[in-house]
Amino acid sequence: MKRRKITPYLYLLPIILIFCVLLVYPIYQVISFSVKDNVIVNPTPHFVGFQNFSKIIQSGEFWRALGNSLEFSIVSLFFHIILGIAFALMLNSDLLNSRFRGVVRALFIVPWTFTVSIVAILWRLMLNNSGIINTIFGLSIDWFGSRELAAKAVIFVNIWCSYPFYMISILAALQGISHVYYEAASIDGANSIQKFFKITVPHLKPVLISLMLLDFVWSMQQLSLTYITTGGGPIGSSETVGTYTYNLAFKTYQFSAASASAVIMMMLCLVIAIFYVRRQTSLD
């Protein structure tokens, strides 16, 4: 009897070990580093409590990076929703015939198939002074090198490469809505706008909330896209918490302060994650 109870856990043991090695232990290490001074550089670091956290919170650069991260996340989130709903409605409508719809759907998904590094390199080439965008419009702008435009350019690229995730998720939700609701609404004299807000939106609400929570967490933690395109510059105008933490660790070698910054971001994202889990539990 005991063997039967233990057997299922033995099957789970490999994945539990991998989970601990790749996730639990690194998180423990970062938290441990955040309460010590000069870790890695100093072979005998000392416990300093919340001193590193105090240093980060009092840093104007951190708050500027946090503000940029919030702007990046909120603007991206807004346009992801708009574009995701718009393209999903188009693909789900009768405006496109069945053969052409498959081609359009495949084209719309293309940005989602590229890795972040490929996307960043492609857009760096297209948005530099001699890039195709400037050539087409007769401009001479270094989009990623301008203090006024760098952050906006990174946000634009993030919107472009991430909206297909919204589109596909919303499209799946739309295809799950019964046509009976729309037929009944037509009989009652409802127009297209009323059908959208009274039938479509309420059915999409659970999916949209889950997508928004996930997207916000992903965007707040975003590093690769900003680092490859602008590196957080020029003069910190596009620096997010991700690039701020990276630069602390690997450019100024302040690993303890970088760990404290990472823990603060982890706690902020953890709050959103709790809301997400509660939302999923309530749906079940």
Short mmCIF file of N, CA and C in Angstrom, two decimals, residues 188-272:
data_model
loop_
_atom_site.label_atom_id
_atom_site.label_comp_id
_atom_site.label_asym_id
_atom_site.label_seq_id
_atom_site.Cartn_x
_atom_site.Cartn_y
_atom_site.Cartn_z
N ASP A 188 -33.89 40.58 -31.71
CA ASP A 188 -34.31 41.66 -30.81
C ASP A 188 -33.97 43.04 -31.36
N GLY A 189 -33.32 43.08 -32.53
CA GLY A 189 -33.04 44.36 -33.17
C GLY A 189 -31.72 44.99 -32.77
N ALA A 190 -30.80 44.23 -32.19
CA ALA A 190 -29.50 44.78 -31.78
C ALA A 190 -28.61 45.00 -33.00
N ASN A 191 -27.86 46.10 -32.99
CA ASN A 191 -26.92 46.35 -34.08
C ASN A 191 -25.55 45.74 -33.75
N SER A 192 -24.58 45.92 -34.65
CA SER A 192 -23.27 45.28 -34.48
C SER A 192 -22.54 45.77 -33.23
N ILE A 193 -22.63 47.08 -32.95
CA ILE A 193 -21.95 47.63 -31.77
C ILE A 193 -22.55 47.07 -30.49
N GLN A 194 -23.86 46.98 -30.44
CA GLN A 194 -24.53 46.43 -29.25
C GLN A 194 -24.18 44.96 -29.07
N LYS A 195 -24.10 44.22 -30.16
CA LYS A 195 -23.72 42.81 -30.07
C LYS A 195 -22.30 42.67 -29.51
N PHE A 196 -21.41 43.58 -29.97
CA PHE A 196 -20.02 43.50 -29.54
C PHE A 196 -19.90 43.73 -28.03
N PHE A 197 -20.55 44.78 -27.53
CA PHE A 197 -20.40 45.13 -26.12
C PHE A 197 -21.27 44.28 -25.19
N LYS A 198 -22.37 43.76 -25.70
CA LYS A 198 -23.28 42.98 -24.84
C LYS A 198 -23.04 41.48 -24.91
N ILE A 199 -22.42 41.01 -26.00
CA ILE A 199 -22.21 39.56 -26.15
C ILE A 199 -20.71 39.23 -26.23
N THR A 200 -20.01 39.86 -27.17
CA THR A 200 -18.61 39.52 -27.41
C THR A 200 -17.72 39.86 -26.21
N VAL A 201 -17.78 41.10 -25.74
CA VAL A 201 -16.90 41.53 -24.65
C VAL A 201 -17.11 40.71 -23.37
N PRO A 202 -18.36 40.48 -22.93
CA PRO A 202 -18.53 39.65 -21.71
C PRO A 202 -17.95 38.24 -21.85
N HIS A 203 -18.04 37.66 -23.05
CA HIS A 203 -17.48 36.32 -23.24
C HIS A 203 -15.95 36.36 -23.32
N LEU A 204 -15.40 37.48 -23.76
CA LEU A 204 -13.94 37.60 -23.86
C LEU A 204 -13.31 38.03 -22.54
N LYS A 205 -14.10 38.54 -21.63
CA LYS A 205 -13.58 39.13 -20.39
C LYS A 205 -12.63 38.20 -19.62
N PRO A 206 -12.99 36.93 -19.37
CA PRO A 206 -12.06 36.04 -18.64
C PRO A 206 -10.72 35.88 -19.34
N VAL A 207 -10.76 35.75 -20.68
CA VAL A 207 -9.52 35.59 -21.45
C VAL A 207 -8.70 36.86 -21.42
N LEU A 208 -9.36 38.00 -21.58
CA LEU A 208 -8.65 39.28 -21.60
C LEU A 208 -7.96 39.57 -20.28
N ILE A 209 -8.63 39.29 -19.17
CA ILE A 209 -8.04 39.54 -17.86
C ILE A 209 -6.80 38.69 -17.67
N SER A 210 -6.88 37.41 -18.04
CA SER A 210 -5.71 36.52 -17.92
C SER A 210 -4.56 37.00 -18.81
N LEU A 211 -4.89 37.40 -20.05
CA LEU A 211 -3.87 37.88 -20.97
C LEU A 211 -3.20 39.15 -20.45
N MET A 212 -4.00 40.05 -19.90
CA MET A 212 -3.47 41.32 -19.41
C MET A 212 -2.52 41.11 -18.23
N LEU A 213 -2.90 40.23 -17.31
CA LEU A 213 -2.05 39.96 -16.16
C LEU A 213 -0.73 39.33 -16.58
N LEU A 214 -0.80 38.35 -17.47
CA LEU A 214 0.42 37.70 -17.95
C LEU A 214 1.30 38.68 -18.72
N ASP A 215 0.67 39.45 -19.60
CA ASP A 215 1.43 40.38 -20.42
C ASP A 215 2.11 41.45 -19.57
N PHE A 216 1.43 41.91 -18.54
CA PHE A 216 2.01 42.94 -17.67
C PHE A 216 3.26 42.40 -16.97
N VAL A 217 3.18 41.18 -16.47
CA VAL A 217 4.33 40.57 -15.79
C VAL A 217 5.49 40.38 -16.77
N TRP A 218 5.18 39.86 -17.97
CA TRP A 218 6.23 39.64 -18.98
C TRP A 218 6.88 40.96 -19.38
N SER A 219 6.07 42.00 -19.58
CA SER A 219 6.60 43.28 -20.03
C SER A 219 7.45 43.94 -18.95
N MET A 220 7.04 43.82 -17.69
CA MET A 220 7.81 44.41 -16.60
C MET A 220 9.19 43.75 -16.47
N GLN A 221 9.27 42.48 -16.82
CA GLN A 221 10.54 41.75 -16.71
C GLN A 221 11.37 41.80 -17.98
N GLN A 222 10.86 42.46 -18.99
CA GLN A 222 11.51 42.48 -20.29
C GLN A 222 12.93 43.05 -20.22
N LEU A 223 13.87 42.34 -20.81
CA LEU A 223 15.27 42.77 -20.82
C LEU A 223 15.88 42.71 -22.21
N SER A 224 15.76 41.57 -22.87
CA SER A 224 16.51 41.31 -24.11
C SER A 224 16.24 42.35 -25.18
N LEU A 225 14.96 42.66 -25.41
CA LEU A 225 14.62 43.58 -26.49
C LEU A 225 15.24 44.95 -26.28
N THR A 226 15.10 45.49 -25.07
CA THR A 226 15.66 46.81 -24.77
C THR A 226 17.18 46.78 -24.81
N TYR A 227 17.76 45.74 -24.25
CA TYR A 227 19.23 45.68 -24.17
C TYR A 227 19.86 45.59 -25.55
N ILE A 228 19.27 44.81 -26.45
CA ILE A 228 19.86 44.63 -27.77
C ILE A 228 19.64 45.87 -28.64
N THR A 229 18.50 46.52 -28.50
CA THR A 229 18.20 47.68 -29.36
C THR A 229 18.85 48.96 -28.87
N THR A 230 18.74 49.27 -27.59
CA THR A 230 19.25 50.55 -27.08
C THR A 230 20.23 50.40 -25.92
N GLY A 231 20.24 49.25 -25.25
CA GLY A 231 21.08 49.08 -24.07
C GLY A 231 20.63 49.93 -22.90
N GLY A 232 19.40 50.46 -22.98
CA GLY A 232 18.90 51.34 -21.93
C GLY A 232 19.15 52.81 -22.21
N GLY A 233 19.89 53.11 -23.26
CA GLY A 233 20.21 54.49 -23.59
C GLY A 233 19.26 55.06 -24.62
N PRO A 234 19.58 56.24 -25.15
CA PRO A 234 20.71 57.07 -24.75
C PRO A 234 20.42 57.84 -23.45
N ILE A 235 21.42 57.94 -22.62
CA ILE A 235 21.37 58.62 -21.32
C ILE A 235 20.21 58.10 -20.47
N GLY A 236 20.00 56.80 -20.52
CA GLY A 236 18.99 56.17 -19.67
C GLY A 236 17.56 56.43 -20.06
N SER A 237 17.32 57.01 -21.24
CA SER A 237 15.95 57.37 -21.63
C SER A 237 15.06 56.16 -21.86
N SER A 238 15.64 55.01 -22.21
CA SER A 238 14.84 53.81 -22.44
C SER A 238 15.17 52.70 -21.44
N GLU A 239 15.87 53.07 -20.37
CA GLU A 239 16.28 52.06 -19.40
C GLU A 239 15.09 51.54 -18.59
N THR A 240 14.94 50.23 -18.55
CA THR A 240 13.92 49.59 -17.74
C THR A 240 14.57 48.97 -16.51
N VAL A 241 13.77 48.41 -15.65
CA VAL A 241 14.33 47.77 -14.45
C VAL A 241 15.22 46.60 -14.85
N GLY A 242 14.86 45.93 -15.94
CA GLY A 242 15.68 44.81 -16.41
C GLY A 242 17.07 45.25 -16.81
N THR A 243 17.18 46.29 -17.64
CA THR A 243 18.50 46.77 -18.06
C THR A 243 19.24 47.43 -16.91
N TYR A 244 18.50 48.11 -16.02
CA TYR A 244 19.12 48.73 -14.85
C TYR A 244 19.79 47.67 -13.97
N THR A 245 19.08 46.57 -13.73
CA THR A 245 19.61 45.48 -12.91
C THR A 245 20.81 44.82 -13.60
N TYR A 246 20.68 44.59 -14.90
CA TYR A 246 21.77 43.97 -15.66
C TYR A 246 23.03 44.83 -15.63
N ASN A 247 22.85 46.13 -15.84
CA ASN A 247 24.01 47.03 -15.85
C ASN A 247 24.67 47.11 -14.47
N LEU A 248 23.86 47.08 -13.42
CA LEU A 248 24.42 47.08 -12.06
C LEU A 248 25.32 45.87 -11.86
N ALA A 249 24.86 44.73 -12.33
CA ALA A 249 25.60 43.48 -12.08
C ALA A 249 26.82 43.32 -12.97
N PHE A 250 26.66 43.57 -14.27
CA PHE A 250 27.71 43.18 -15.22
C PHE A 250 28.49 44.35 -15.82
N LYS A 251 28.12 45.57 -15.44
CA LYS A 251 28.92 46.72 -15.88
C LYS A 251 29.62 47.40 -14.72
N THR A 252 28.93 47.51 -13.59
CA THR A 252 29.55 48.14 -12.42
C THR A 252 29.88 47.11 -11.34
N TYR A 253 29.52 45.85 -11.58
CA TYR A 253 29.85 44.73 -10.68
C TYR A 253 29.28 44.92 -9.27
N GLN A 254 28.14 45.58 -9.18
CA GLN A 254 27.44 45.71 -7.90
C GLN A 254 26.41 44.59 -7.81
N PHE A 255 26.89 43.37 -7.60
CA PHE A 255 26.01 42.21 -7.65
C PHE A 255 24.99 42.21 -6.51
N SER A 256 25.36 42.70 -5.36
CA SER A 256 24.43 42.75 -4.23
C SER A 256 23.28 43.71 -4.51
N ALA A 257 23.62 44.90 -5.02
CA ALA A 257 22.59 45.88 -5.35
C ALA A 257 21.70 45.37 -6.49
N ALA A 258 22.32 44.72 -7.46
CA ALA A 258 21.55 44.16 -8.58
C ALA A 258 20.59 43.07 -8.07
N SER A 259 21.03 42.27 -7.13
CA SER A 259 20.17 41.23 -6.55
C SER A 259 19.00 41.86 -5.81
N ALA A 260 19.27 42.95 -5.09
CA ALA A 260 18.19 43.64 -4.37
C ALA A 260 17.17 44.20 -5.36
N SER A 261 17.66 44.77 -6.46
CA SER A 261 16.76 45.29 -7.50
C SER A 261 15.92 44.17 -8.10
N ALA A 262 16.54 43.02 -8.32
CA ALA A 262 15.82 41.87 -8.88
C ALA A 262 14.76 41.35 -7.91
N VAL A 263 15.08 41.35 -6.63
CA VAL A 263 14.11 40.89 -5.62
C VAL A 263 12.92 41.84 -5.54
N ILE A 264 13.18 43.14 -5.62
CA ILE A 264 12.08 44.12 -5.60
C ILE A 264 11.16 43.89 -6.79
N MET A 265 11.74 43.69 -7.97
CA MET A 265 10.92 43.43 -9.16
C MET A 265 10.17 42.12 -9.03
N MET A 266 10.82 41.12 -8.45
CA MET A 266 10.16 39.83 -8.25
C MET A 266 8.94 39.98 -7.35
N MET A 267 9.05 40.78 -6.30
CA MET A 267 7.93 40.99 -5.38
C MET A 267 6.78 41.71 -6.07
N LEU A 268 7.12 42.70 -6.91
CA LEU A 268 6.08 43.43 -7.64
C LEU A 268 5.34 42.49 -8.59
N CYS A 269 6.09 41.66 -9.30
CA CYS A 269 5.48 40.72 -10.23
C CYS A 269 4.72 39.62 -9.49
N LEU A 270 5.19 39.28 -8.29
CA LEU A 270 4.53 38.25 -7.49
C LEU A 270 3.12 38.68 -7.11
N VAL A 271 2.95 39.97 -6.84
CA VAL A 271 1.61 40.48 -6.51
C VAL A 271 0.66 40.25 -7.69
N ILE A 272 1.13 40.58 -8.91
CA ILE A 272 0.32 40.36 -10.10
C ILE A 272 0.07 38.86 -10.30
#
